[in-house]
Coordinates of C-alpha atoms in Angstrom, one line a residue:
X14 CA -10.3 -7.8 15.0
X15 CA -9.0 -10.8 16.5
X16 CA -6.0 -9.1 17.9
X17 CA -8.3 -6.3 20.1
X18 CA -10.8 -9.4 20.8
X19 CA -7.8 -11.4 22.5
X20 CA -6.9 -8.2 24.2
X21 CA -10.3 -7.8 25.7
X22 CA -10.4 -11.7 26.9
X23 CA -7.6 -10.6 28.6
X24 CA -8.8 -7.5 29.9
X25 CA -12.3 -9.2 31.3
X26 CA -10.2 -11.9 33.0
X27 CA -8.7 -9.0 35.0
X28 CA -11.8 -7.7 35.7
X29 CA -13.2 -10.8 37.2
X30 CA -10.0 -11.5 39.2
X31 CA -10.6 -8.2 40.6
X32 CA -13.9 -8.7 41.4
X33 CA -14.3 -12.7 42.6
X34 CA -11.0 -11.5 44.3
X35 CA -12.4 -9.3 46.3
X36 CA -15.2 -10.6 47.3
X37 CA -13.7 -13.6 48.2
X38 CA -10.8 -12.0 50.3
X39 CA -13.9 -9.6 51.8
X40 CA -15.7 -12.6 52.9
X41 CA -13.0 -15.5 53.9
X42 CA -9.9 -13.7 54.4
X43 CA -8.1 -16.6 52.5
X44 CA -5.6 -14.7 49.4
X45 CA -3.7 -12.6 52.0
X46 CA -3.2 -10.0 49.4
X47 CA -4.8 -6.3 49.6
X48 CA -6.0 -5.7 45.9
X49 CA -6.8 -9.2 44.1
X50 CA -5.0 -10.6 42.3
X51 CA -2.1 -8.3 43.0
X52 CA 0.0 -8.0 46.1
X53 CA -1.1 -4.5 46.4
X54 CA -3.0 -2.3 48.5
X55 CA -5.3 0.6 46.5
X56 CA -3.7 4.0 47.1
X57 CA -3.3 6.5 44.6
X58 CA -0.8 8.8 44.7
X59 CA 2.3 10.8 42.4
X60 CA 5.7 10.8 43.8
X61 CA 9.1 12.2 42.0
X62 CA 9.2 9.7 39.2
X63 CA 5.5 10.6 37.9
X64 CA 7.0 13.1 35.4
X65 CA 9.7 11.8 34.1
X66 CA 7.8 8.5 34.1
X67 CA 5.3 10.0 31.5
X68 CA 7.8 12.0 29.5
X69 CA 9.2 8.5 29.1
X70 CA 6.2 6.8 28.0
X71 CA 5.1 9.6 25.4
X72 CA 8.9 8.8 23.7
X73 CA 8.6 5.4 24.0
X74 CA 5.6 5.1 22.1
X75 CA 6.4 8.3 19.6
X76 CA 10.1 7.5 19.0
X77 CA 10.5 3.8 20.1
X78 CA 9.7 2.1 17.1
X79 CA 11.6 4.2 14.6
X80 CA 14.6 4.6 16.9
X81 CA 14.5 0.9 17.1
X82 CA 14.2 -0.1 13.4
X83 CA 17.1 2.8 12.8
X84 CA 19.9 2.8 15.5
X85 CA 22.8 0.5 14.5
X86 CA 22.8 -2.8 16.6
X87 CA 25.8 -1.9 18.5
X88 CA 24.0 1.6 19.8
X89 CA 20.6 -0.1 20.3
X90 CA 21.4 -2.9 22.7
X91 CA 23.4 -0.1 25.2
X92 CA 20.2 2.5 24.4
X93 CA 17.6 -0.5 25.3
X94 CA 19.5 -1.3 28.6
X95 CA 19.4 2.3 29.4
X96 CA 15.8 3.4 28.7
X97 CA 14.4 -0.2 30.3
X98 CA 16.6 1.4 33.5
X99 CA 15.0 4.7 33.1
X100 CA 11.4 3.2 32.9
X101 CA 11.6 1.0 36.0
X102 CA 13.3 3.4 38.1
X103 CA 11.4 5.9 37.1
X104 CA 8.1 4.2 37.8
X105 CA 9.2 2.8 41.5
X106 CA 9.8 6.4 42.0
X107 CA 6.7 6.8 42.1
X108 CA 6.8 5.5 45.3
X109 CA 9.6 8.4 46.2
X110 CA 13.4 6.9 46.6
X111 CA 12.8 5.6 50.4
X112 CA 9.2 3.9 49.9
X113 CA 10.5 2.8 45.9
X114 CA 13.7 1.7 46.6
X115 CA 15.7 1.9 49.5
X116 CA 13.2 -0.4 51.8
X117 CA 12.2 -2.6 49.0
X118 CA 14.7 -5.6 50.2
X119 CA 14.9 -4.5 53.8
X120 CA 11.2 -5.8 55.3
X121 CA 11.2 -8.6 57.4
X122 CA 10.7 -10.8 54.8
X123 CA 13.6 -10.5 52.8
X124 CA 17.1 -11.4 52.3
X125 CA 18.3 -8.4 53.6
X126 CA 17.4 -9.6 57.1
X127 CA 19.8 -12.7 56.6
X128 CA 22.7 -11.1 55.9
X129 CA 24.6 -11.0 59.2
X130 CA 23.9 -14.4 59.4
X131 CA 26.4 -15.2 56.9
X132 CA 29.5 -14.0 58.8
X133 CA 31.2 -17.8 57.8
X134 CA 29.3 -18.5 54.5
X135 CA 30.5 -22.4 54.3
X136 CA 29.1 -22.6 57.7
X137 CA 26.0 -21.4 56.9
X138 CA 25.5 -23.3 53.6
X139 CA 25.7 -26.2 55.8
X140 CA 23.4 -25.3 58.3
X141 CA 21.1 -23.7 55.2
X142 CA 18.5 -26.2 55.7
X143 CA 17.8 -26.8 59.2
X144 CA 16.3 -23.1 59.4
X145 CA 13.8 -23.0 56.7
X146 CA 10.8 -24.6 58.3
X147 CA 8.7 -22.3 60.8
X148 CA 9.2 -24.2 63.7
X149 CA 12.8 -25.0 63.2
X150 CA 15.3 -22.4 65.3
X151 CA 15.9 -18.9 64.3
X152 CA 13.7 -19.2 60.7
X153 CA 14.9 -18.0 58.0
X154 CA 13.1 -14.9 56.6
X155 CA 10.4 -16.2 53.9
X156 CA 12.3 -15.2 50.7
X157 CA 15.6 -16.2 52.2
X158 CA 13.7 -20.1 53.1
X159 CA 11.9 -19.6 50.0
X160 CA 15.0 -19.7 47.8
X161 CA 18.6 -21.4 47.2
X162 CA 21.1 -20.0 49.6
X163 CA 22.7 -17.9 45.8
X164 CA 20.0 -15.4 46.3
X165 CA 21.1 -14.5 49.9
X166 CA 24.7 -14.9 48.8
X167 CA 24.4 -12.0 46.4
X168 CA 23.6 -9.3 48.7
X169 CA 25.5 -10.7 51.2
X170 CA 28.6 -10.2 48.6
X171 CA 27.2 -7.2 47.7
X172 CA 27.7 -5.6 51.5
X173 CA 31.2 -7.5 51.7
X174 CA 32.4 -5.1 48.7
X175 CA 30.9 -1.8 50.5
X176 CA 27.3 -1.9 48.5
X177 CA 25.7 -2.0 52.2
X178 CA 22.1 -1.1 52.5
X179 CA 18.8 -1.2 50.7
X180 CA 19.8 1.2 48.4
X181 CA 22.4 -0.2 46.9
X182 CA 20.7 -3.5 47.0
X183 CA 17.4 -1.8 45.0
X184 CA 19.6 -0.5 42.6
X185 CA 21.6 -3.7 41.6
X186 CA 18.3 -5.6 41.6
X187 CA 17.0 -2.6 38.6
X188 CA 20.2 -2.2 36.8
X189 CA 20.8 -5.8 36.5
X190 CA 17.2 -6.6 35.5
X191 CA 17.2 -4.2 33.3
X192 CA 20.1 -6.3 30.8
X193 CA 17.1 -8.9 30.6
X194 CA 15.5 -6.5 28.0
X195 CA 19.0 -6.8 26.1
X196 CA 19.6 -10.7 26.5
X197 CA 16.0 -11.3 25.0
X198 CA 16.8 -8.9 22.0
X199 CA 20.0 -11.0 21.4
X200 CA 18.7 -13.8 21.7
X201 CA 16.1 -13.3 19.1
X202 CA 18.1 -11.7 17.0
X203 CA 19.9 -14.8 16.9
X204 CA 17.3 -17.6 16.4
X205 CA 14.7 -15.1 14.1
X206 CA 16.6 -12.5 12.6
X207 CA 17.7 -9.2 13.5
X208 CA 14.3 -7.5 11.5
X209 CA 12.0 -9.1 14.1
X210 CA 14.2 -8.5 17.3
X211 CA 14.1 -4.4 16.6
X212 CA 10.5 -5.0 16.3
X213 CA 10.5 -6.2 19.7
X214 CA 12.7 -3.9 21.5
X215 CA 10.0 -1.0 21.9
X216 CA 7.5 -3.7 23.9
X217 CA 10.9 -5.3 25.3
X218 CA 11.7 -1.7 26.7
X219 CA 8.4 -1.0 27.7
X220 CA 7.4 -4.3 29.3
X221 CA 4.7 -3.8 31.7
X222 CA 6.5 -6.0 34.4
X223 CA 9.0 -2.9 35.4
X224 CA 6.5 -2.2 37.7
X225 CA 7.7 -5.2 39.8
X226 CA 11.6 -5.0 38.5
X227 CA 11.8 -2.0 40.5
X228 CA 14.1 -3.2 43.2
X229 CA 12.7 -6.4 43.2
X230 CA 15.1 -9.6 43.5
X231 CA 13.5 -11.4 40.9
X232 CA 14.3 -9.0 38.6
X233 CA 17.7 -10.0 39.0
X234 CA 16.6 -13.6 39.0
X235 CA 14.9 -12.9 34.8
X236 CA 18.2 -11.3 34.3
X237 CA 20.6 -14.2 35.0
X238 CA 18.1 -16.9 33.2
X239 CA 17.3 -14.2 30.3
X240 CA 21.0 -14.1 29.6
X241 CA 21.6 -18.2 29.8
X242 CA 19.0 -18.9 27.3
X243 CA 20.7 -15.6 25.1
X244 CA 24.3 -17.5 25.6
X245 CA 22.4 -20.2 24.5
X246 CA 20.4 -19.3 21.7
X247 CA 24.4 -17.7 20.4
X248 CA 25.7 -21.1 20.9
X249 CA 23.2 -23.1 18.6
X250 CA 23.5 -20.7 16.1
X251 CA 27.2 -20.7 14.9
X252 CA 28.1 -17.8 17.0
X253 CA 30.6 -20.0 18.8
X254 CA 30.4 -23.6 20.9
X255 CA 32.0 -21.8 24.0
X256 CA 29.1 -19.8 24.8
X257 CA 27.2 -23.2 25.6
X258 CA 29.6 -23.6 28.2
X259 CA 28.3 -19.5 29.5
X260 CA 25.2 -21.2 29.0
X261 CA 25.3 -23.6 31.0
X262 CA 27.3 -22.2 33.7
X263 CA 24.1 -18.9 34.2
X264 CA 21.4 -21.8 34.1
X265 CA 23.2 -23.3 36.9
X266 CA 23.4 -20.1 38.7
X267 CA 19.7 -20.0 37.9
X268 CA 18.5 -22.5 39.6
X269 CA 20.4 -22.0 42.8
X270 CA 18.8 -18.3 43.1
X271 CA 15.6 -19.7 42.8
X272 CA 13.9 -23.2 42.8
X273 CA 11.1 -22.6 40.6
X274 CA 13.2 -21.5 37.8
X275 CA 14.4 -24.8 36.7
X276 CA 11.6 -24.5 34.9
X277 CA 13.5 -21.6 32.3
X278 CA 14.5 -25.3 30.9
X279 CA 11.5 -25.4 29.0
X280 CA 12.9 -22.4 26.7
X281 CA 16.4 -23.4 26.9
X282 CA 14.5 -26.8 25.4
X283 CA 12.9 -24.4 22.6
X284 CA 16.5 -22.2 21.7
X285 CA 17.6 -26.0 21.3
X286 CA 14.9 -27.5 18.8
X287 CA 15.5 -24.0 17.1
X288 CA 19.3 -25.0 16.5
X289 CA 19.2 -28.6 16.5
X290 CA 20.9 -28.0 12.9
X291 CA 23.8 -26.7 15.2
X292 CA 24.1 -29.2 17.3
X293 CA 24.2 -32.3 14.8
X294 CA 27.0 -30.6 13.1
X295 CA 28.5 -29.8 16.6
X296 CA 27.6 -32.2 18.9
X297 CA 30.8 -31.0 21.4
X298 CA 27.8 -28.3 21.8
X299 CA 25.4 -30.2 24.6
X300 CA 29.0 -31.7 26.6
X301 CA 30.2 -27.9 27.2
X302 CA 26.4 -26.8 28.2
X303 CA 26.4 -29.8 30.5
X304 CA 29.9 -29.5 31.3
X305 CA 28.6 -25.8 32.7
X306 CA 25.0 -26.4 34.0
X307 CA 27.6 -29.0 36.5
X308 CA 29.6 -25.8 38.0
X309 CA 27.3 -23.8 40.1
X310 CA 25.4 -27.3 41.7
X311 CA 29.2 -29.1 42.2
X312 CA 30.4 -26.0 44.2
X313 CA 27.3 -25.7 46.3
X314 CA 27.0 -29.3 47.1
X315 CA 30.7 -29.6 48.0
X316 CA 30.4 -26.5 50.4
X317 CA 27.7 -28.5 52.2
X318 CA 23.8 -26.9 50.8
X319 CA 21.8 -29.9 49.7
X320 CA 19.3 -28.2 46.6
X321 CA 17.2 -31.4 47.3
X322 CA 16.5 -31.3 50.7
X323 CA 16.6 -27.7 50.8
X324 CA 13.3 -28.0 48.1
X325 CA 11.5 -30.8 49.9
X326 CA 11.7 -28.5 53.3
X327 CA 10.6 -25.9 51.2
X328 CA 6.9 -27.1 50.1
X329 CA 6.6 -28.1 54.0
X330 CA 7.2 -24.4 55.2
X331 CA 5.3 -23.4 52.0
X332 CA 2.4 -24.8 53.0
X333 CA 2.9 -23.9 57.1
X334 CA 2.4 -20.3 55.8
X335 CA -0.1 -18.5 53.5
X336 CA 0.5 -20.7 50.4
X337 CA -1.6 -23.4 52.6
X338 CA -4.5 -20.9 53.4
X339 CA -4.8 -19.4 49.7
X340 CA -7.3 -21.1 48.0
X341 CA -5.9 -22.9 44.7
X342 CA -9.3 -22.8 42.4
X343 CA -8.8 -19.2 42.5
X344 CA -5.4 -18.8 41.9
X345 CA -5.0 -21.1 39.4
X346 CA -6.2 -18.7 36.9
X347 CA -6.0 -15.5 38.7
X348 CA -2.4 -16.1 38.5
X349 CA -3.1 -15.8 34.4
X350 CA -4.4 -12.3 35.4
X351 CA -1.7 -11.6 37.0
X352 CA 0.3 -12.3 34.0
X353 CA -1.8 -9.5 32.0
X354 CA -0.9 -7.0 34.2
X355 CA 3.1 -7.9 33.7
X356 CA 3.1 -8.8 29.8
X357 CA 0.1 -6.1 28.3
X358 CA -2.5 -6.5 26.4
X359 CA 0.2 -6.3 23.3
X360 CA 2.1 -9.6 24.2
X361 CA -1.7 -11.5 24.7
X362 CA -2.5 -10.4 20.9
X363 CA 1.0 -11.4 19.8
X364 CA 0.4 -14.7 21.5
X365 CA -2.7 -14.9 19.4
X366 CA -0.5 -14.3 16.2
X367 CA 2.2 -16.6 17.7
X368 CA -0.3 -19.2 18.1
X369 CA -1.4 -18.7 14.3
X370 CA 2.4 -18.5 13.2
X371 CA 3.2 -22.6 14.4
X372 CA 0.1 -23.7 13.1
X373 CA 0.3 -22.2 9.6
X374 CA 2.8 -23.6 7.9
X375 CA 2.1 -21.3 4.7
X376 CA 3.5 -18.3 6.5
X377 CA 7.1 -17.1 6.8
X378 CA 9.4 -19.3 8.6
X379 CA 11.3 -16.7 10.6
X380 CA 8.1 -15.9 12.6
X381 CA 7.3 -19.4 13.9
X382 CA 10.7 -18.7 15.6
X383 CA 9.7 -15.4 17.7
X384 CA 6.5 -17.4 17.8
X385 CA 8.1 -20.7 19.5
X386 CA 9.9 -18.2 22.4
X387 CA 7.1 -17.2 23.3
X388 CA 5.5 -20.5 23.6
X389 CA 7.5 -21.9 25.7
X390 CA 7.4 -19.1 27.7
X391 CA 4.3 -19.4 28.4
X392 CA 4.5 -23.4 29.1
X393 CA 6.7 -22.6 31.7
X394 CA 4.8 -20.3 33.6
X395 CA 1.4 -22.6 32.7
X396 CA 3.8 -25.5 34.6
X397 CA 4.2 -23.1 37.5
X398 CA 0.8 -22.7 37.7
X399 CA -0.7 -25.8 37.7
X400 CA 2.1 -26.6 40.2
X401 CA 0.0 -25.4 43.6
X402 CA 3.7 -23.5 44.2
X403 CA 2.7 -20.0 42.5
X404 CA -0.3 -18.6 44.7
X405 CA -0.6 -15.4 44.4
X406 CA 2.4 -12.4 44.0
X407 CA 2.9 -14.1 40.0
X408 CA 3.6 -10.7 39.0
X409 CA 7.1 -11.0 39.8
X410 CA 7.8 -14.5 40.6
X411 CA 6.8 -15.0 37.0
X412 CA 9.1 -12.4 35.7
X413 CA 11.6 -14.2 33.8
X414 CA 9.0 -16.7 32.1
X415 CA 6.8 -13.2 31.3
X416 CA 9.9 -11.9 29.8
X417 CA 9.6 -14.4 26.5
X418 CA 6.2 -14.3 25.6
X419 CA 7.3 -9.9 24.8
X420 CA 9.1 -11.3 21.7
X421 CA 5.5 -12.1 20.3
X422 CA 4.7 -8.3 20.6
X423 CA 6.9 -8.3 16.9
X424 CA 4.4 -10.0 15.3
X425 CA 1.4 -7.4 15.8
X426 CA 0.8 -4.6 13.0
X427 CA 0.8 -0.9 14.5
X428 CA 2.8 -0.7 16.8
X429 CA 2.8 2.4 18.3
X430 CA -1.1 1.7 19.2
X431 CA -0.2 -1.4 20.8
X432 CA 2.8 0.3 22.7
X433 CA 0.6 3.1 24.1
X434 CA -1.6 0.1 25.5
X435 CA 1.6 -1.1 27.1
X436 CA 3.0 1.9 28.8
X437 CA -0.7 2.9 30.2
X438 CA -0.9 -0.3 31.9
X439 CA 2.5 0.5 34.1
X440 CA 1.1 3.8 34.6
X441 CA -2.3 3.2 35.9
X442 CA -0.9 0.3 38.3
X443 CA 1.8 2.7 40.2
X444 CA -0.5 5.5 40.5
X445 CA -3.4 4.0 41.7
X446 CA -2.1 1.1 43.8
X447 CA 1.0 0.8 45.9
X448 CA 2.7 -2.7 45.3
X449 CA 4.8 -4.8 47.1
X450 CA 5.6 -8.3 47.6

């Protein structure tokens, strides 16, 4: 009972987000969004990928959970990357392949727009920061100002090698993102046990936040901090010292892809108190993950980009757009809403339990771990929040913190109840509304 009475919390907060939302936007004109609290305008619709789509999420939820507790480890991390890639594509096909995919990262806010501007990238990372503010010459496009010059840089690599377009560009964004699903399950496996990260995989899979991994760059961004905090969590748990060093080396990466993911420090922080065992017995540990985190920073400020100015000139051109206008008494929790719609009503009754877990220390140890993840997950993004930097268009900036509160989803009885919750969610949203960001 507690479980479906945190779901439905959850489920009114939506509701009145939806509704305060639009009256608010009806009356002032201040969230600059079309459906509150998403980035959305209502518009429902089928396309191509409605089909498969539902074939997927009748399997998911008849087959996932026995397929999951079944496969052998090796088979089920491959099988989890491939149906989390069949589930997002398939839902952004929705939207058909040109209006899903193709043009996703080629609107004239996004970093596709930059990349001729990079003909001489150590020129350009020099110049980085006198283009971000609005009324500086020849802007930079609001994603490209909006993050460190490594999120340009990978599309812009991604046309030197031939991947040209917004095609290829959608598609690295959802195939990458997609090994997020896979670097969570490994990372639990490693910190909670191998029982409790097959529990997982199903609502991992099935995450409700493919909506907005569908060709969207921060889906790549959850991938690269998903998989430091996996190296990690492999690190402090005898697995090997050297993959603090990987560690290290992805978080760096991390934060120069975007600024507001420093914050995936919070459950780096966690995968640490988990295996601070580890590191006592192998101190060498924390000099090779700070030896890496120094890479990625090192190279970029010796090539000229300065991360700290950069940020500073950031909030000023944050503010000079619609981030000054939307109004933060709303957003500060209709960002939580937001969060719902990208985590299920299935992760908010596993926080419940998760809560429970740290705060009983009668019940098994092993869950307090899953149960910790999570937390800090959910720190993070709760620091985001309070931040004034996240108004509005959470449901993908806050991708890779939504990521880690999925682990929690192991802790719920019935499973395939709570899973059918989760893929109805996905559904509903690309059917009824088309997104964008």
């Amino acid at each position: 009972m507690l479980d479906l009475a945190a779901a439905t919390a959850a489920a009114l907060l939506v509701v009145a987000a939806v509704l305060v939302g639009r009256h608010i936007e009806g009356t002032y004109g201040t969230l600059h969004v079309g459906w509150p609290p998403l980035y959305a305008n209502w518009l429902p619709h089928t396309g191509p990928g409605t089909v498969p789509a539902l074939v997927l999420a009748g399997l998911l939820v008849a087959y996932g959970p026995a397929v999951a507790a079944r496969l052998p480890w090796r088979i089920l991390l491959p099988g989890a990357w491939t149906a989390a890639t069949a589930w997002i594509l398939s839902l952004a096909l929705v939207d058909g392949w040109h209006r899903g995919i193709a043009v996703r990262l080629t609107t004239r806010y996004e970093y596709l727009q930059s990349i001729d501007r990079f003909h001489d990238i150590p020129a350009t990372l020099r110049d980085f920061t006198h283009h971000i503010l609005l009324d500086s010459p020849d802007h930079w496009p609001a994603h490209t100002a909006g993050h460190p010059p490594g999120a340009t840089l990978t599309f812009v690599l991604l046309d030197r090698i031939g991947l040209r377009g917004g095609g290829w560009a959608g598609l690295w964004c959802v195939v990458v993102g997609a090994t997020a699903c896979v670097a969570v399950l490994i990372a639990v496996r490693a910190l909670a046990g191998e029982a409790l990260a097959r529990r997982a995989a199903p609502f991992l899979v099935a995450a409700p936040g493919a909506v907005w991994m569908g060709a969207s760059a921060d889906a790549y961004f959850a991938a690269v901090a998903a998989w430091s905090v996996a190296l990690l969590a492999l690190a402090v748990t005898g697995r090997g010292i050297a993959w603090a060093a990987g560690a290290g080396l992805l978080y760096g990466l991390t934060c120069y892809v975007s600024y507001g993911l420093t914050l995936v420090a919070v459950i780096g922080a966690a995968v640490l108190l988990l295996g601070r065992h580890e590191i006592r017995r192998r101190p060498a540990l924390l000099l090779l993950l700070l030896a890496g985190c120094a890479v990625v920073p090192l190279a970029f400020t010796l090539a000229g980009f300065d991360w700290w100015e950069a940020y500073r000139l950031l909030v000023t051109r944050y503010y000079q757009g619609a981030g000054g206008i939307r109004p933060y008494g709303y957003w500060v929790w209709a960002n939580l809403a937001c969060t719902v719609l990208i985590v299920g009503l299935a992760a908010v009754a596993g926080l419940r339990r998760a809560v429970t877990a740290l705060t009983d220390r009668t019940g098994p140890p092993a869950t307090r771990r899953p149960a910790l993840l999570a937390s800090a997950g959910l720190l993070a993004l709760l620091i985001a929040d309070l931040s004034g930097m996240s108004k509005a268009e959470t449901e993908r900036i806050w991708l890779p913190f939504s990521l880690w509160l999925l682990p929690a989803c192991a802790l719920l009885p019935r499973p395939r109840a709570w899973l059918a919750a989760q893929v109805t969610l996905p559904l509903l949203v690309n059917h009824l509304l088309l997104t964008g960001w």
